[in-house]
Amino acid sequence: MSGGTFAGCAVFPADNGLFAVTLFVHTGDPTRGALRDPAVFEAAARTFPPGEAWLELGARPLSPVLATAGLDNRWSALVDEQGPVVTGMVGVGDAVTHTNPTIGQGMSLALWAARRIAHETDQDQGPRQGPRPAPGSPDFVAEHYAWALRTLRPWFDFQVVTDRAIGERFVAREFTAGPARQMAALFECAREDPEVMRARARVRHLAAFPAEAYGAPEIRARVAAWLAAHPDYVPSGVSPDRREWEKITAP
């Protein structure tokens, strides 16, 4: 993956010699529509190192340029401050939380919810502490939602914060301050510091909440020390010159 100040490129290898090349820009970028033209798309993709490297393999397109939509982050609640708004129903997967797939956490969150429901409705599990709410009852729905807030909501919030930081960077077309720079610095630090890399790996594999892993005093101190040692650090996002980009995407 390669990302710069206003656009990015990612390549997703698959089986049997197939791969997908993806370009991403801000939804408000006026050049976005031009990328639907296959020739424009390929020329734009070649301005990024990953796109150029893979397209140089002699690949030929198997489809027209496909625009991906619905990359929103959405949290759905069947419970409000008065309690469940509907009984006999609990959410799994996108029915609870739908997130932009850039972090790749959707399937894991869906399986967590499915596993919990299976466990809570399995009569062979034996007694647990306290009474077991009847499946579909108001107490069951409320308890499941409380679990979702504890277990799933932090990952939804992390995706929202990540997307906002990237969106602000793309709009401002700079990458010198704020949350986006801090996160990029953490990733750069992780290349050199095994403790920070472990924290990143724990988040990447959903083994620890971001606030827990990245907010740990030791990790914060290590990243702060890395930034202090690199006072002029600017994330090395690679993207074409904006004038070159606009020339490629011009009508």
mmCIF file with all atom_site columns, C-alpha atoms in Angstrom, residues 104-245:
data_model
loop_
_atom_site.group_PDB
_atom_site.id
_atom_site.type_symbol
_atom_site.label_atom_id
_atom_site.label_alt_id
_atom_site.label_comp_id
_atom_site.label_asym_id
_atom_site.label_entity_id
_atom_site.label_seq_id
_atom_site.pdbx_PDB_ins_code
_atom_site.Cartn_x
_atom_site.Cartn_y
_atom_site.Cartn_z
_atom_site.occupancy
_atom_site.B_iso_or_equiv
_atom_site.pdbx_formal_charge
_atom_site.auth_seq_id
_atom_site.auth_comp_id
_atom_site.auth_asym_id
_atom_site.auth_atom_id
_atom_site.pdbx_PDB_model_num
ATOM 1   C CA . GLY A 1 104 ? -10.241 -5.657  7.894   1.00 0.00 ? 104 GLY A CA 1
ATOM 2   C CA . GLN A 1 105 ? -12.051 -6.242  11.172  1.00 0.00 ? 105 GLN A CA 1
ATOM 3   C CA . GLY A 1 106 ? -15.659 -6.824  10.067  1.00 0.00 ? 106 GLY A CA 1
ATOM 4   C CA . MET A 1 107 ? -15.601 -10.626 9.885   1.00 0.00 ? 107 MET A CA 1
ATOM 5   C CA . SER A 1 108 ? -13.916 -10.930 13.261  1.00 0.00 ? 108 SER A CA 1
ATOM 6   C CA . LEU A 1 109 ? -16.496 -8.675  14.914  1.00 0.00 ? 109 LEU A CA 1
ATOM 7   C CA . ALA A 1 110 ? -19.333 -10.660 13.314  1.00 0.00 ? 110 ALA A CA 1
ATOM 8   C CA . LEU A 1 111 ? -17.894 -13.966 14.521  1.00 0.00 ? 111 LEU A CA 1
ATOM 9   C CA . TRP A 1 112 ? -17.448 -12.628 18.043  1.00 0.00 ? 112 TRP A CA 1
ATOM 10  C CA . ALA A 1 113 ? -21.124 -11.696 18.196  1.00 0.00 ? 113 ALA A CA 1
ATOM 11  C CA . ALA A 1 114 ? -22.248 -15.003 16.676  1.00 0.00 ? 114 ALA A CA 1
ATOM 12  C CA . ARG A 1 115 ? -20.104 -16.971 19.128  1.00 0.00 ? 115 ARG A CA 1
ATOM 13  C CA . ARG A 1 116 ? -21.517 -15.099 22.088  1.00 0.00 ? 116 ARG A CA 1
ATOM 14  C CA . ILE A 1 117 ? -25.108 -15.670 21.010  1.00 0.00 ? 117 ILE A CA 1
ATOM 15  C CA . ALA A 1 118 ? -24.393 -19.368 20.471  1.00 0.00 ? 118 ALA A CA 1
ATOM 16  C CA . HIS A 1 119 ? -22.859 -19.596 23.926  1.00 0.00 ? 119 HIS A CA 1
ATOM 17  C CA . GLU A 1 120 ? -25.661 -17.702 25.663  1.00 0.00 ? 120 GLU A CA 1
ATOM 18  C CA . THR A 1 121 ? -28.405 -19.761 24.010  1.00 0.00 ? 121 THR A CA 1
ATOM 19  C CA . ASP A 1 122 ? -26.725 -23.152 24.448  1.00 0.00 ? 122 ASP A CA 1
ATOM 20  C CA . GLN A 1 123 ? -28.677 -24.911 27.173  1.00 0.00 ? 123 GLN A CA 1
ATOM 21  C CA . ASP A 1 124 ? -25.871 -27.439 27.599  1.00 0.00 ? 124 ASP A CA 1
ATOM 22  C CA . GLN A 1 125 ? -23.499 -24.782 28.896  1.00 0.00 ? 125 GLN A CA 1
ATOM 23  C CA . GLY A 1 126 ? -24.734 -25.438 32.422  1.00 0.00 ? 126 GLY A CA 1
ATOM 24  C CA . PRO A 1 127 ? -25.390 -22.874 35.125  1.00 0.00 ? 127 PRO A CA 1
ATOM 25  C CA . ARG A 1 128 ? -23.509 -19.614 35.250  1.00 0.00 ? 128 ARG A CA 1
ATOM 26  C CA . GLN A 1 129 ? -23.301 -16.886 37.821  1.00 0.00 ? 129 GLN A CA 1
ATOM 27  C CA . GLY A 1 130 ? -26.781 -15.461 38.176  1.00 0.00 ? 130 GLY A CA 1
ATOM 28  C CA . PRO A 1 131 ? -29.887 -16.406 36.206  1.00 0.00 ? 131 PRO A CA 1
ATOM 29  C CA . ARG A 1 132 ? -29.651 -16.814 32.438  1.00 0.00 ? 132 ARG A CA 1
ATOM 30  C CA . PRO A 1 133 ? -32.076 -14.483 30.566  1.00 0.00 ? 133 PRO A CA 1
ATOM 31  C CA . ALA A 1 134 ? -34.416 -16.291 28.216  1.00 0.00 ? 134 ALA A CA 1
ATOM 32  C CA . PRO A 1 135 ? -33.299 -15.921 24.580  1.00 0.00 ? 135 PRO A CA 1
ATOM 33  C CA . GLY A 1 136 ? -35.138 -13.051 22.940  1.00 0.00 ? 136 GLY A CA 1
ATOM 34  C CA . SER A 1 137 ? -36.341 -11.581 26.226  1.00 0.00 ? 137 SER A CA 1
ATOM 35  C CA . PRO A 1 138 ? -35.814 -7.871  27.005  1.00 0.00 ? 138 PRO A CA 1
ATOM 36  C CA . ASP A 1 139 ? -33.089 -8.785  29.506  1.00 0.00 ? 139 ASP A CA 1
ATOM 37  C CA . PHE A 1 140 ? -31.339 -10.965 26.911  1.00 0.00 ? 140 PHE A CA 1
ATOM 38  C CA . VAL A 1 141 ? -31.411 -8.155  24.314  1.00 0.00 ? 141 VAL A CA 1
ATOM 39  C CA . ALA A 1 142 ? -30.196 -5.578  26.826  1.00 0.00 ? 142 ALA A CA 1
ATOM 40  C CA . GLU A 1 143 ? -27.393 -7.836  28.063  1.00 0.00 ? 143 GLU A CA 1
ATOM 41  C CA . HIS A 1 144 ? -26.234 -8.607  24.541  1.00 0.00 ? 144 HIS A CA 1
ATOM 42  C CA . TYR A 1 145 ? -26.153 -4.919  23.666  1.00 0.00 ? 145 TYR A CA 1
ATOM 43  C CA . ALA A 1 146 ? -24.168 -4.126  26.819  1.00 0.00 ? 146 ALA A CA 1
ATOM 44  C CA . TRP A 1 147 ? -21.684 -6.790  25.727  1.00 0.00 ? 147 TRP A CA 1
ATOM 45  C CA . ALA A 1 148 ? -21.519 -5.255  22.226  1.00 0.00 ? 148 ALA A CA 1
ATOM 46  C CA . LEU A 1 149 ? -20.744 -1.839  23.698  1.00 0.00 ? 149 LEU A CA 1
ATOM 47  C CA . ARG A 1 150 ? -17.878 -3.298  25.724  1.00 0.00 ? 150 ARG A CA 1
ATOM 48  C CA . THR A 1 151 ? -16.483 -5.614  23.060  1.00 0.00 ? 151 THR A CA 1
ATOM 49  C CA . LEU A 1 152 ? -17.340 -4.255  19.612  1.00 0.00 ? 152 LEU A CA 1
ATOM 50  C CA . ARG A 1 153 ? -17.821 -0.512  20.041  1.00 0.00 ? 153 ARG A CA 1
ATOM 51  C CA . PRO A 1 154 ? -14.125 0.270   20.713  1.00 0.00 ? 154 PRO A CA 1
ATOM 52  C CA . TRP A 1 155 ? -13.216 -1.134  17.287  1.00 0.00 ? 155 TRP A CA 1
ATOM 53  C CA . PHE A 1 156 ? -15.960 0.894   15.619  1.00 0.00 ? 156 PHE A CA 1
ATOM 54  C CA . ASP A 1 157 ? -14.691 4.049   17.343  1.00 0.00 ? 157 ASP A CA 1
ATOM 55  C CA . PHE A 1 158 ? -11.116 3.280   16.276  1.00 0.00 ? 158 PHE A CA 1
ATOM 56  C CA . GLN A 1 159 ? -12.181 3.005   12.629  1.00 0.00 ? 159 GLN A CA 1
ATOM 57  C CA . VAL A 1 160 ? -14.058 6.307   12.866  1.00 0.00 ? 160 VAL A CA 1
ATOM 58  C CA . VAL A 1 161 ? -11.031 8.104   14.326  1.00 0.00 ? 161 VAL A CA 1
ATOM 59  C CA . THR A 1 162 ? -8.704  6.544   11.737  1.00 0.00 ? 162 THR A CA 1
ATOM 60  C CA . ASP A 1 163 ? -10.948 7.501   8.813   1.00 0.00 ? 163 ASP A CA 1
ATOM 61  C CA . ARG A 1 164 ? -11.378 11.037  10.109  1.00 0.00 ? 164 ARG A CA 1
ATOM 62  C CA . ALA A 1 165 ? -7.626  11.531  10.402  1.00 0.00 ? 165 ALA A CA 1
ATOM 63  C CA . ILE A 1 166 ? -7.016  10.248  6.876   1.00 0.00 ? 166 ILE A CA 1
ATOM 64  C CA . GLY A 1 167 ? -9.888  12.313  5.479   1.00 0.00 ? 167 GLY A CA 1
ATOM 65  C CA . GLU A 1 168 ? -8.574  15.483  7.085   1.00 0.00 ? 168 GLU A CA 1
ATOM 66  C CA . ARG A 1 169 ? -5.137  14.784  5.667   1.00 0.00 ? 169 ARG A CA 1
ATOM 67  C CA . PHE A 1 170 ? -6.520  14.282  2.172   1.00 0.00 ? 170 PHE A CA 1
ATOM 68  C CA . VAL A 1 171 ? -8.531  17.505  2.371   1.00 0.00 ? 171 VAL A CA 1
ATOM 69  C CA . ALA A 1 172 ? -5.627  19.544  3.754   1.00 0.00 ? 172 ALA A CA 1
ATOM 70  C CA . ARG A 1 173 ? -3.179  17.782  1.410   1.00 0.00 ? 173 ARG A CA 1
ATOM 71  C CA . GLU A 1 174 ? -0.558  17.762  4.104   1.00 0.00 ? 174 GLU A CA 1
ATOM 72  C CA . PHE A 1 175 ? 0.670   15.254  6.623   1.00 0.00 ? 175 PHE A CA 1
ATOM 73  C CA . THR A 1 176 ? 2.619   17.255  9.178   1.00 0.00 ? 176 THR A CA 1
ATOM 74  C CA . ALA A 1 177 ? 0.553   17.376  12.383  1.00 0.00 ? 177 ALA A CA 1
ATOM 75  C CA . GLY A 1 178 ? -2.370  15.961  14.272  1.00 0.00 ? 178 GLY A CA 1
ATOM 76  C CA . PRO A 1 179 ? -3.619  12.389  14.816  1.00 0.00 ? 179 PRO A CA 1
ATOM 77  C CA . ALA A 1 180 ? -2.579  11.199  11.353  1.00 0.00 ? 180 ALA A CA 1
ATOM 78  C CA . ARG A 1 181 ? 1.037   12.190  11.999  1.00 0.00 ? 181 ARG A CA 1
ATOM 79  C CA . GLN A 1 182 ? 0.977   10.621  15.447  1.00 0.00 ? 182 GLN A CA 1
ATOM 80  C CA . MET A 1 183 ? -0.332  7.324   14.097  1.00 0.00 ? 183 MET A CA 1
ATOM 81  C CA . ALA A 1 184 ? 2.173   7.344   11.252  1.00 0.00 ? 184 ALA A CA 1
ATOM 82  C CA . ALA A 1 185 ? 4.957   8.014   13.767  1.00 0.00 ? 185 ALA A CA 1
ATOM 83  C CA . LEU A 1 186 ? 3.806   5.037   15.819  1.00 0.00 ? 186 LEU A CA 1
ATOM 84  C CA . PHE A 1 187 ? 4.023   2.803   12.750  1.00 0.00 ? 187 PHE A CA 1
ATOM 85  C CA . GLU A 1 188 ? 7.481   4.140   11.869  1.00 0.00 ? 188 GLU A CA 1
ATOM 86  C CA . CYS A 1 189 ? 8.639   3.672   15.446  1.00 0.00 ? 189 CYS A CA 1
ATOM 87  C CA . ALA A 1 190 ? 7.360   0.085   15.365  1.00 0.00 ? 190 ALA A CA 1
ATOM 88  C CA . ARG A 1 191 ? 9.827   -0.704  12.575  1.00 0.00 ? 191 ARG A CA 1
ATOM 89  C CA . GLU A 1 192 ? 12.670  -0.026  15.015  1.00 0.00 ? 192 GLU A CA 1
ATOM 90  C CA . ASP A 1 193 ? 11.171  -0.776  18.412  1.00 0.00 ? 193 ASP A CA 1
ATOM 91  C CA . PRO A 1 194 ? 9.980   -4.357  19.064  1.00 0.00 ? 194 PRO A CA 1
ATOM 92  C CA . GLU A 1 195 ? 7.790   -3.309  21.991  1.00 0.00 ? 195 GLU A CA 1
ATOM 93  C CA . VAL A 1 196 ? 5.879   -0.842  19.832  1.00 0.00 ? 196 VAL A CA 1
ATOM 94  C CA . MET A 1 197 ? 5.667   -3.458  17.080  1.00 0.00 ? 197 MET A CA 1
ATOM 95  C CA . ARG A 1 198 ? 4.102   -5.892  19.542  1.00 0.00 ? 198 ARG A CA 1
ATOM 96  C CA . ALA A 1 199 ? 1.525   -3.276  20.485  1.00 0.00 ? 199 ALA A CA 1
ATOM 97  C CA . ARG A 1 200 ? 0.750   -2.676  16.824  1.00 0.00 ? 200 ARG A CA 1
ATOM 98  C CA . ALA A 1 201 ? 0.452   -6.406  16.176  1.00 0.00 ? 201 ALA A CA 1
ATOM 99  C CA . ARG A 1 202 ? -1.939  -6.829  19.109  1.00 0.00 ? 202 ARG A CA 1
ATOM 100 C CA . VAL A 1 203 ? -4.199  -4.126  17.680  1.00 0.00 ? 203 VAL A CA 1
ATOM 101 C CA . ARG A 1 204 ? -3.871  -5.358  14.115  1.00 0.00 ? 204 ARG A CA 1
ATOM 102 C CA . HIS A 1 205 ? -5.005  -8.829  15.182  1.00 0.00 ? 205 HIS A CA 1
ATOM 103 C CA . LEU A 1 206 ? -7.738  -7.523  17.500  1.00 0.00 ? 206 LEU A CA 1
ATOM 104 C CA . ALA A 1 207 ? -6.019  -8.962  20.564  1.00 0.00 ? 207 ALA A CA 1
ATOM 105 C CA . ALA A 1 208 ? -6.030  -5.643  22.438  1.00 0.00 ? 208 ALA A CA 1
ATOM 106 C CA . PHE A 1 209 ? -8.109  -2.477  22.121  1.00 0.00 ? 209 PHE A CA 1
ATOM 107 C CA . PRO A 1 210 ? -6.202  0.433   20.515  1.00 0.00 ? 210 PRO A CA 1
ATOM 108 C CA . ALA A 1 211 ? -6.661  2.609   23.597  1.00 0.00 ? 211 ALA A CA 1
ATOM 109 C CA . GLU A 1 212 ? -5.191  -0.163  25.738  1.00 0.00 ? 212 GLU A CA 1
ATOM 110 C CA . ALA A 1 213 ? -2.253  -1.055  23.489  1.00 0.00 ? 213 ALA A CA 1
ATOM 111 C CA . TYR A 1 214 ? -1.318  2.373   22.122  1.00 0.00 ? 214 TYR A CA 1
ATOM 112 C CA . GLY A 1 215 ? -2.287  4.217   25.287  1.00 0.00 ? 215 GLY A CA 1
ATOM 113 C CA . ALA A 1 216 ? -0.012  2.171   27.541  1.00 0.00 ? 216 ALA A CA 1
ATOM 114 C CA . PRO A 1 217 ? 2.458   4.526   29.280  1.00 0.00 ? 217 PRO A CA 1
ATOM 115 C CA . GLU A 1 218 ? 5.486   2.582   28.019  1.00 0.00 ? 218 GLU A CA 1
ATOM 116 C CA . ILE A 1 219 ? 4.295   2.691   24.401  1.00 0.00 ? 219 ILE A CA 1
ATOM 117 C CA . ARG A 1 220 ? 3.437   6.380   24.591  1.00 0.00 ? 220 ARG A CA 1
ATOM 118 C CA . ALA A 1 221 ? 6.858   7.097   26.058  1.00 0.00 ? 221 ALA A CA 1
ATOM 119 C CA . ARG A 1 222 ? 8.648   5.106   23.361  1.00 0.00 ? 222 ARG A CA 1
ATOM 120 C CA . VAL A 1 223 ? 6.782   6.862   20.538  1.00 0.00 ? 223 VAL A CA 1
ATOM 121 C CA . ALA A 1 224 ? 7.372   10.271  22.173  1.00 0.00 ? 224 ALA A CA 1
ATOM 122 C CA . ALA A 1 225 ? 11.082  9.488   22.441  1.00 0.00 ? 225 ALA A CA 1
ATOM 123 C CA . TRP A 1 226 ? 11.152  8.450   18.786  1.00 0.00 ? 226 TRP A CA 1
ATOM 124 C CA . LEU A 1 227 ? 9.486   11.723  17.756  1.00 0.00 ? 227 LEU A CA 1
ATOM 125 C CA . ALA A 1 228 ? 11.890  13.703  19.910  1.00 0.00 ? 228 ALA A CA 1
ATOM 126 C CA . ALA A 1 229 ? 14.750  11.979  18.102  1.00 0.00 ? 229 ALA A CA 1
ATOM 127 C CA . HIS A 1 230 ? 13.151  12.847  14.747  1.00 0.00 ? 230 HIS A CA 1
ATOM 128 C CA . PRO A 1 231 ? 11.886  16.441  15.255  1.00 0.00 ? 231 PRO A CA 1
ATOM 129 C CA . ASP A 1 232 ? 11.541  17.076  11.519  1.00 0.00 ? 232 ASP A CA 1
ATOM 130 C CA . TYR A 1 233 ? 9.683   13.850  10.858  1.00 0.00 ? 233 TYR A CA 1
ATOM 131 C CA . VAL A 1 234 ? 7.130   14.050  8.078   1.00 0.00 ? 234 VAL A CA 1
ATOM 132 C CA . PRO A 1 235 ? 5.344   10.808  7.174   1.00 0.00 ? 235 PRO A CA 1
ATOM 133 C CA . SER A 1 236 ? 6.781   9.451   3.965   1.00 0.00 ? 236 SER A CA 1
ATOM 134 C CA . GLY A 1 237 ? 3.556   9.022   2.102   1.00 0.00 ? 237 GLY A CA 1
ATOM 135 C CA . VAL A 1 238 ? 4.289   8.514   -1.575  1.00 0.00 ? 238 VAL A CA 1
ATOM 136 C CA . SER A 1 239 ? 1.946   10.069  -4.082  1.00 0.00 ? 239 SER A CA 1
ATOM 137 C CA . PRO A 1 240 ? 2.396   11.954  -7.334  1.00 0.00 ? 240 PRO A CA 1
ATOM 138 C CA . ASP A 1 241 ? 2.778   15.669  -7.555  1.00 0.00 ? 241 ASP A CA 1
ATOM 139 C CA . ARG A 1 242 ? -0.668  17.266  -7.522  1.00 0.00 ? 242 ARG A CA 1
ATOM 140 C CA . ARG A 1 243 ? -0.056  19.036  -10.814 1.00 0.00 ? 243 ARG A CA 1
ATOM 141 C CA . GLU A 1 244 ? 0.937   15.756  -12.426 1.00 0.00 ? 244 GLU A CA 1
ATOM 142 C CA . TRP A 1 245 ? -2.189  14.105  -10.951 1.00 0.00 ? 245 TRP A CA 1
#
